[in-house]
Short mmCIF file of N, CA and C in Angstrom, two decimals:
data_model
loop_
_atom_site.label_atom_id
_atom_site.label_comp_id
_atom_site.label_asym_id
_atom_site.label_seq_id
_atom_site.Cartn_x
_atom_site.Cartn_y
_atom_site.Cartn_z
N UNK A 1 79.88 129.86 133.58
CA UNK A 1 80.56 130.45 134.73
C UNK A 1 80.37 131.97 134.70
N UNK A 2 79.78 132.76 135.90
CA UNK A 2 79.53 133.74 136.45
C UNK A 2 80.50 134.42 137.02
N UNK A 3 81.62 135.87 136.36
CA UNK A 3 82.26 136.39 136.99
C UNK A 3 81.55 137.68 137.02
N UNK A 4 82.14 138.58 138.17
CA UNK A 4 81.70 139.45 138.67
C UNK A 4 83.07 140.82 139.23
N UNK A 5 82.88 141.57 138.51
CA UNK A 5 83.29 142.51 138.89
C UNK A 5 83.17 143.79 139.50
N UNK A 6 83.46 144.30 141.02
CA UNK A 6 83.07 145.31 141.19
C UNK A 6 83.74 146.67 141.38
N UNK A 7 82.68 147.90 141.47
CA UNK A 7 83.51 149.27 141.57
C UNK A 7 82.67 150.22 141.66
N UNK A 8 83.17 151.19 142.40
CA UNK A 8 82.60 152.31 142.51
C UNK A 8 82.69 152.52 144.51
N UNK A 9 83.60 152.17 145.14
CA UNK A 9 83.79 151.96 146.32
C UNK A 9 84.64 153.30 146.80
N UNK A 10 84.61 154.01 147.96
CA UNK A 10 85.38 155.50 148.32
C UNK A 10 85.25 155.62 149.65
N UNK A 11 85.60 156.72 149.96
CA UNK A 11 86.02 157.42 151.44
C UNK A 11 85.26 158.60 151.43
N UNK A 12 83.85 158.86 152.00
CA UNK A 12 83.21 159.50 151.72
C UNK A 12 82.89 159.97 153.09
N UNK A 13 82.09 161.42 153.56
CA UNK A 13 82.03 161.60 154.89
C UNK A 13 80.37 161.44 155.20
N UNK A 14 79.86 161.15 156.64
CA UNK A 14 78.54 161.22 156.81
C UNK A 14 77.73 161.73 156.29
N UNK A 15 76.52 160.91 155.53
CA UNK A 15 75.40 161.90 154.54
C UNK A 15 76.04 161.77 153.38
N UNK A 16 77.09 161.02 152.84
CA UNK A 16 77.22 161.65 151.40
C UNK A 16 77.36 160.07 150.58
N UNK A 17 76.51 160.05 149.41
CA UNK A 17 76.08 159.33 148.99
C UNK A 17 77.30 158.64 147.54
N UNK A 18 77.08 157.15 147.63
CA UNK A 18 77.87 156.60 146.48
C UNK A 18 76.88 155.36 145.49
N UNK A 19 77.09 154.99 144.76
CA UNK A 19 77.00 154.26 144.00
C UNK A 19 78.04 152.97 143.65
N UNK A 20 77.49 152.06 143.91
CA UNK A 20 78.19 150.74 143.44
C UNK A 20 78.10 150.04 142.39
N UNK A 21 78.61 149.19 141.65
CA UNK A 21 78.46 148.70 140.18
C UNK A 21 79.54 147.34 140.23
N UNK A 22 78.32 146.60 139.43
CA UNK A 22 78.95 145.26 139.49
C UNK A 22 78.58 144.60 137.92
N UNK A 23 79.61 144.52 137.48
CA UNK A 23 79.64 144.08 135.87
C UNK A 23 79.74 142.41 135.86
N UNK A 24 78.69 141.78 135.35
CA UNK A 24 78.72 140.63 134.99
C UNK A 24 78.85 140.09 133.80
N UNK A 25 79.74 139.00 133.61
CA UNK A 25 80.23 137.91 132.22
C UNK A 25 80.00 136.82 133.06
N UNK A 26 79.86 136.41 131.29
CA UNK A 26 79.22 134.89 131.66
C UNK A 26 78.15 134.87 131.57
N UNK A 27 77.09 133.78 131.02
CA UNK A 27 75.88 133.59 131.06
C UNK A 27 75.10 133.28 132.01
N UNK A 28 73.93 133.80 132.59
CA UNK A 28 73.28 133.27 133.98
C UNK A 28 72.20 132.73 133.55
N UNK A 29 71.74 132.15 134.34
CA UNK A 29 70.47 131.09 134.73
C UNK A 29 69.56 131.84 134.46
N UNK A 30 68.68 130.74 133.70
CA UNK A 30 67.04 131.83 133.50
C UNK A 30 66.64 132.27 134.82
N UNK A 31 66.62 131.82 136.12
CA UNK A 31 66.06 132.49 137.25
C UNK A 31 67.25 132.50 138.52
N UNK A 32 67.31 133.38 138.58
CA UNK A 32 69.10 133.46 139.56
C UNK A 32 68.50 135.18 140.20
N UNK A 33 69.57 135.03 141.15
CA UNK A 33 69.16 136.44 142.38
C UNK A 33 70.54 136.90 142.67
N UNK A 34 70.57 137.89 142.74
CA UNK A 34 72.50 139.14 142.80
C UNK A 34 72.05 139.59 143.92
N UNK A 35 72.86 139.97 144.35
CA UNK A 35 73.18 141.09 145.82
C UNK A 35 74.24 141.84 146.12
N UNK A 36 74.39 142.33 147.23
CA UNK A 36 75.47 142.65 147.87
C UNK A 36 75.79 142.31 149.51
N UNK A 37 76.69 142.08 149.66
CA UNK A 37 77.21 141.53 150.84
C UNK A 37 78.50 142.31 151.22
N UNK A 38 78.44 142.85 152.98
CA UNK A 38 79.68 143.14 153.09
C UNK A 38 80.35 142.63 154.09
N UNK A 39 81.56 143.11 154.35
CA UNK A 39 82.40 142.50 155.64
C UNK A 39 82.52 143.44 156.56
N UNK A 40 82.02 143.93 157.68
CA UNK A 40 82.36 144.35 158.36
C UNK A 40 83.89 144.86 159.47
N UNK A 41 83.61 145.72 160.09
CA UNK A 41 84.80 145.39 161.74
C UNK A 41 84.06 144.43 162.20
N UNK A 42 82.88 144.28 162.37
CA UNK A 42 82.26 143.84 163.42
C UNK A 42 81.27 142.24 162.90
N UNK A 43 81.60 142.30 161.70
CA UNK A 43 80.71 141.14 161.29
C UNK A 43 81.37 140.91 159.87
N UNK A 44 81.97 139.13 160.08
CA UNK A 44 82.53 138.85 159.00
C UNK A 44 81.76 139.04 157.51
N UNK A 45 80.57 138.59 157.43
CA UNK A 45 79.57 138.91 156.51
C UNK A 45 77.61 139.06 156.80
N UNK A 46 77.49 140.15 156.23
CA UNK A 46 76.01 140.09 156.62
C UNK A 46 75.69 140.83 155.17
N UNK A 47 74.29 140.08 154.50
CA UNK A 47 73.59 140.57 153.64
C UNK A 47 73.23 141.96 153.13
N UNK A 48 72.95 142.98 152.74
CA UNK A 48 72.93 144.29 152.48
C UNK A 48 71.30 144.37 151.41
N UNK A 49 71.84 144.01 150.22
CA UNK A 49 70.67 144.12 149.39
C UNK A 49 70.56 143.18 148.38
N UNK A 50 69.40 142.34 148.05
CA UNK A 50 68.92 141.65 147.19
C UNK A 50 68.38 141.62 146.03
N UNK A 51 67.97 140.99 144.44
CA UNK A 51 67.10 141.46 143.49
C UNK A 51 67.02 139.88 142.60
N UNK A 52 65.77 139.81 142.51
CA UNK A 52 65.80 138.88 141.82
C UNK A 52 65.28 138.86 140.50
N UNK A 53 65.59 137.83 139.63
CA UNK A 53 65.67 138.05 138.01
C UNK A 53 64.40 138.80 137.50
N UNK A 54 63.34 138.67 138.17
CA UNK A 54 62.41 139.07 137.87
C UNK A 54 62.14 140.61 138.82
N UNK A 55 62.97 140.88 139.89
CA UNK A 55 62.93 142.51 140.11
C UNK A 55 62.33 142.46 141.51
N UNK A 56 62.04 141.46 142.38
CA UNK A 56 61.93 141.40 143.62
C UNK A 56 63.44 141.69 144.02
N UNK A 57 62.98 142.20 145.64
CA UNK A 57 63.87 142.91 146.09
C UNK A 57 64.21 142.99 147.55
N UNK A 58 64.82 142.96 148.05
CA UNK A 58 64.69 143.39 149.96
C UNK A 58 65.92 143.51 150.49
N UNK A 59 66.11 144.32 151.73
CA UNK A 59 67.34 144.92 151.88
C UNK A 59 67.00 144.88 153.75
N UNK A 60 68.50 144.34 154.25
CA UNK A 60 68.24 144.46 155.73
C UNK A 60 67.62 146.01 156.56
N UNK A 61 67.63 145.80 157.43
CA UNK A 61 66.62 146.87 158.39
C UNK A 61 67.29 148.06 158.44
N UNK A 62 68.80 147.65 158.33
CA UNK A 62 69.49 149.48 159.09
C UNK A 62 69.51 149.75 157.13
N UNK A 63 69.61 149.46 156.12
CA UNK A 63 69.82 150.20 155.25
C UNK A 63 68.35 150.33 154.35
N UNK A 64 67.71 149.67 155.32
CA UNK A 64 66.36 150.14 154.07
C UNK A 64 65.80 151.45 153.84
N UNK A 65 65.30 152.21 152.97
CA UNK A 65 64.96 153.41 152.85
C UNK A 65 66.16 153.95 152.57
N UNK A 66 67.23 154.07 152.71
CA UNK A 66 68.37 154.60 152.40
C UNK A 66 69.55 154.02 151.41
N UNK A 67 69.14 153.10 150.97
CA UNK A 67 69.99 152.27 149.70
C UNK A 67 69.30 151.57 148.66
N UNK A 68 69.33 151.51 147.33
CA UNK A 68 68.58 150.92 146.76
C UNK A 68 69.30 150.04 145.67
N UNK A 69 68.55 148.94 145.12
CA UNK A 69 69.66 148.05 144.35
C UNK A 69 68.68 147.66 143.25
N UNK A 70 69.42 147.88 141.86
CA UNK A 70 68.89 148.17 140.65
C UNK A 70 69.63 147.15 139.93
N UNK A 71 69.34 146.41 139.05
CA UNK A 71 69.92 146.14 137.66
C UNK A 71 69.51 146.56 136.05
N UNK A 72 70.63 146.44 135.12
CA UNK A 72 70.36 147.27 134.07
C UNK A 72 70.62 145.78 133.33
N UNK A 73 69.90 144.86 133.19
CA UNK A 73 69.85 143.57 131.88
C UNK A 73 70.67 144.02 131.21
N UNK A 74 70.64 145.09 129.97
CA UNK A 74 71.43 144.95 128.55
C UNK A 74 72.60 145.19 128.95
N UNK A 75 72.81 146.46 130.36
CA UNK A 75 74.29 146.22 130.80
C UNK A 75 75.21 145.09 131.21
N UNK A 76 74.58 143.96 131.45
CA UNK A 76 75.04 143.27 132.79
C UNK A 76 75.45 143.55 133.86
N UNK A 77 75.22 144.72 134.67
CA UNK A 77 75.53 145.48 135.75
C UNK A 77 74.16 145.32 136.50
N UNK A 78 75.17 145.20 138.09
CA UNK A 78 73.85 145.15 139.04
C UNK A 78 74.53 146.72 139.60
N UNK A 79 73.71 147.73 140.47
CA UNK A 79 73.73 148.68 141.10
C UNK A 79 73.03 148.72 142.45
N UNK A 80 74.24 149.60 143.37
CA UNK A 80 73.71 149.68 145.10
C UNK A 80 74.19 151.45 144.92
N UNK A 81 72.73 152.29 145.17
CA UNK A 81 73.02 153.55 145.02
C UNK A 81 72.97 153.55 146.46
N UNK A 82 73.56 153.82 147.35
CA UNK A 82 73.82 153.90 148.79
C UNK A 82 74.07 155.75 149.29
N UNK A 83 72.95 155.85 150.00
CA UNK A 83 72.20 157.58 150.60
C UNK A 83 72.31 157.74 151.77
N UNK A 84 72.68 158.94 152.22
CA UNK A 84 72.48 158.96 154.03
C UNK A 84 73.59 158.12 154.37
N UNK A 85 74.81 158.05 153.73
CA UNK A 85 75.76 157.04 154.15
C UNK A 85 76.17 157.50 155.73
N UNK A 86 76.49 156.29 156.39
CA UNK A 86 76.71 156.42 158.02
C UNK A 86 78.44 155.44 158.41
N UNK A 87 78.79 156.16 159.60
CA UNK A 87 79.55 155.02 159.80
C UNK A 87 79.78 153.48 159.83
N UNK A 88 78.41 153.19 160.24
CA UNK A 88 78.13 151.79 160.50
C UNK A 88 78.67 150.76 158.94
N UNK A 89 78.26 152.32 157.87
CA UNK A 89 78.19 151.44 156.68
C UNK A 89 79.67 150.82 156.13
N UNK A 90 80.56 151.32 156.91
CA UNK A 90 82.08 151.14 156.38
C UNK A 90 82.52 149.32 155.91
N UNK A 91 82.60 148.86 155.04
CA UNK A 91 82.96 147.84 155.12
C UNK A 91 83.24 147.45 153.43
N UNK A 92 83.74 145.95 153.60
CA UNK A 92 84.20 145.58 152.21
C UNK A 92 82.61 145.09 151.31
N UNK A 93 82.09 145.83 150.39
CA UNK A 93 81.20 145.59 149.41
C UNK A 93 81.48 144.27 148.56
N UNK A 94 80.79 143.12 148.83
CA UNK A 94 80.78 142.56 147.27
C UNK A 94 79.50 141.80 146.75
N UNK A 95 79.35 142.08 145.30
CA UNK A 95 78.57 141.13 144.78
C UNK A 95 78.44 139.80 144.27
N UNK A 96 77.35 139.27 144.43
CA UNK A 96 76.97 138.06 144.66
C UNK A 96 75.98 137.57 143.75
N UNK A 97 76.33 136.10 143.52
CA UNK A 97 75.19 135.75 142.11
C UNK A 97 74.88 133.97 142.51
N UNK A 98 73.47 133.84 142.49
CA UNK A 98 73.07 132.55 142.81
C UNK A 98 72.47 131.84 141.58
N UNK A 99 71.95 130.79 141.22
CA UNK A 99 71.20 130.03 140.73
C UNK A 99 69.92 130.15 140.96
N UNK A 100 69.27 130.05 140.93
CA UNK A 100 67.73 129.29 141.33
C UNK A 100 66.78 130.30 141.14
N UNK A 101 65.61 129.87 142.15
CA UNK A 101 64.50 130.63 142.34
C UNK A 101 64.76 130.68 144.05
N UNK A 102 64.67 131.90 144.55
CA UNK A 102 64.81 132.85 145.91
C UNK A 102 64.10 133.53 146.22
N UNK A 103 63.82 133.45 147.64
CA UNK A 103 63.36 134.95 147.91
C UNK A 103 64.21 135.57 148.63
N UNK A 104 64.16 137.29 147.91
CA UNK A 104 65.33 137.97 148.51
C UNK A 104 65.40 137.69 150.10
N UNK A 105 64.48 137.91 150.79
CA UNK A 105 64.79 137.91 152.44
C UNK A 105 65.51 136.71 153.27
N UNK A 106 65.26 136.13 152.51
CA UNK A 106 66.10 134.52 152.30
C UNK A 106 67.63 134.12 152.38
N UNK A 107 67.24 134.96 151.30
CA UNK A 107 68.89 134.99 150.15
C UNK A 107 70.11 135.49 150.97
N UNK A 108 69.33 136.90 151.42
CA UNK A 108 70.08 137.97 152.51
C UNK A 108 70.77 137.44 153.71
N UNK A 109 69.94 135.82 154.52
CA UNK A 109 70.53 135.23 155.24
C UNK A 109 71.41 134.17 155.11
N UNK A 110 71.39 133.69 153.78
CA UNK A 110 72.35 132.90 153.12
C UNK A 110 73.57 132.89 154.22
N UNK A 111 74.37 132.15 154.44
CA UNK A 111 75.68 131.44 154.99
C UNK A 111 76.20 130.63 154.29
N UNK A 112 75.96 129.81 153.49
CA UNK A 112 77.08 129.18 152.52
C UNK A 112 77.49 129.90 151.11
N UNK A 113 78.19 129.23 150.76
CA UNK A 113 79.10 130.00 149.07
C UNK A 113 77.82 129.85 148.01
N UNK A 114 78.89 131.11 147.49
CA UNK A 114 77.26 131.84 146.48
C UNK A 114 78.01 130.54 145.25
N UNK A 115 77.38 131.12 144.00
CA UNK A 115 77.70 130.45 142.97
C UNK A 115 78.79 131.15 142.03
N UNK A 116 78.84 132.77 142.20
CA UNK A 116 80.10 133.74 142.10
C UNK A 116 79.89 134.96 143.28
N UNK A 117 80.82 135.49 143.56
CA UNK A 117 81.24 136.29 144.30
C UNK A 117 82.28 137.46 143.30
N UNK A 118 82.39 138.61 143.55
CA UNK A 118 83.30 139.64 143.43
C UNK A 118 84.51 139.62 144.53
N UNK A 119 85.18 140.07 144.03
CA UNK A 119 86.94 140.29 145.03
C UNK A 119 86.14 141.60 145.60
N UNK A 120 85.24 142.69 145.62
CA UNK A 120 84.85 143.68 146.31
C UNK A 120 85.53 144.79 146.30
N UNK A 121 84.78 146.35 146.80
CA UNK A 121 85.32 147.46 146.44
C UNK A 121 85.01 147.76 148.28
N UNK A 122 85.93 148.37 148.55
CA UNK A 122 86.03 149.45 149.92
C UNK A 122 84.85 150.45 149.89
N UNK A 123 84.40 150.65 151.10
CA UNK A 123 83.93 151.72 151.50
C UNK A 123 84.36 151.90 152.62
N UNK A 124 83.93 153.35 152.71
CA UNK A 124 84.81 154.18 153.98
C UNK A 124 84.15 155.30 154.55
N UNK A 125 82.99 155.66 155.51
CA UNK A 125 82.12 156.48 155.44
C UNK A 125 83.14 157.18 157.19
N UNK A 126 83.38 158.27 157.18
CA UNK A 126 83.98 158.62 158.15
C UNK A 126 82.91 159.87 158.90
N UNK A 127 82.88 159.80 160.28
CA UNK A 127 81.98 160.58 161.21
C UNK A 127 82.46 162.47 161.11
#
């Protein structure tokens, strides 16, 4: 069993950049894929950024070039360094952990329950 904890979530103003962090326990699957997912005002959940065990990667259209999502193995931490932050970006952050073999662009459209989820950290990007 895969828990997930996250942090590094704030109230930050246009243009100013944060970092997210998601600490994992528990043992994972030789081939499994993390992300992040948030909740919107405007959209209960939509995909953000992807990575898979082996370091593939993909991230929807409005945040590409401007967010990037890293993991550190010996940490068990996945990372969303998030740049150029905008209003749009305001919403509840959480990470996400699957089983299998994926491809991120895939993954990102996912609609059913992951295999763990995070309770999630706030963001708050104000104009």
């Amino acid at each position: 069993q895969v828990q997930l904890v996250e942090s590094g979530g704030d109230s930050v103003q246009t243009g100013e950049s944060l970092r997210l962090s998601c600490t994992a326990s528990g043992t994972t699957a030789s081939r499994y894929i993390m992300g992040w997912f948030r909740r919107t005002p405007e959209k209960e959940r939509e995909g953000v950024a992807a990575i898979t065990y082996d370091g593939n990667k993909d991230y929807r259209d409005s945040v590409r070039g401007r967010f990037t999502i890293s993991k550190d193995n010996a940490k068990n931490t996945l990372y969303l360094q998030m740049d150029r932050l905008k209003p749009d970006d305001t919403g509840m952050y959480y990470c996400v952990y699957a089983r299998g073999t994926w491809s991120p662009a895939g993954f990102l459209r996912w609609q059913a329950d992951f295999d763990a989820r995070g309770q999630g950290t706030q963001v708050t990007v104000s104009s």
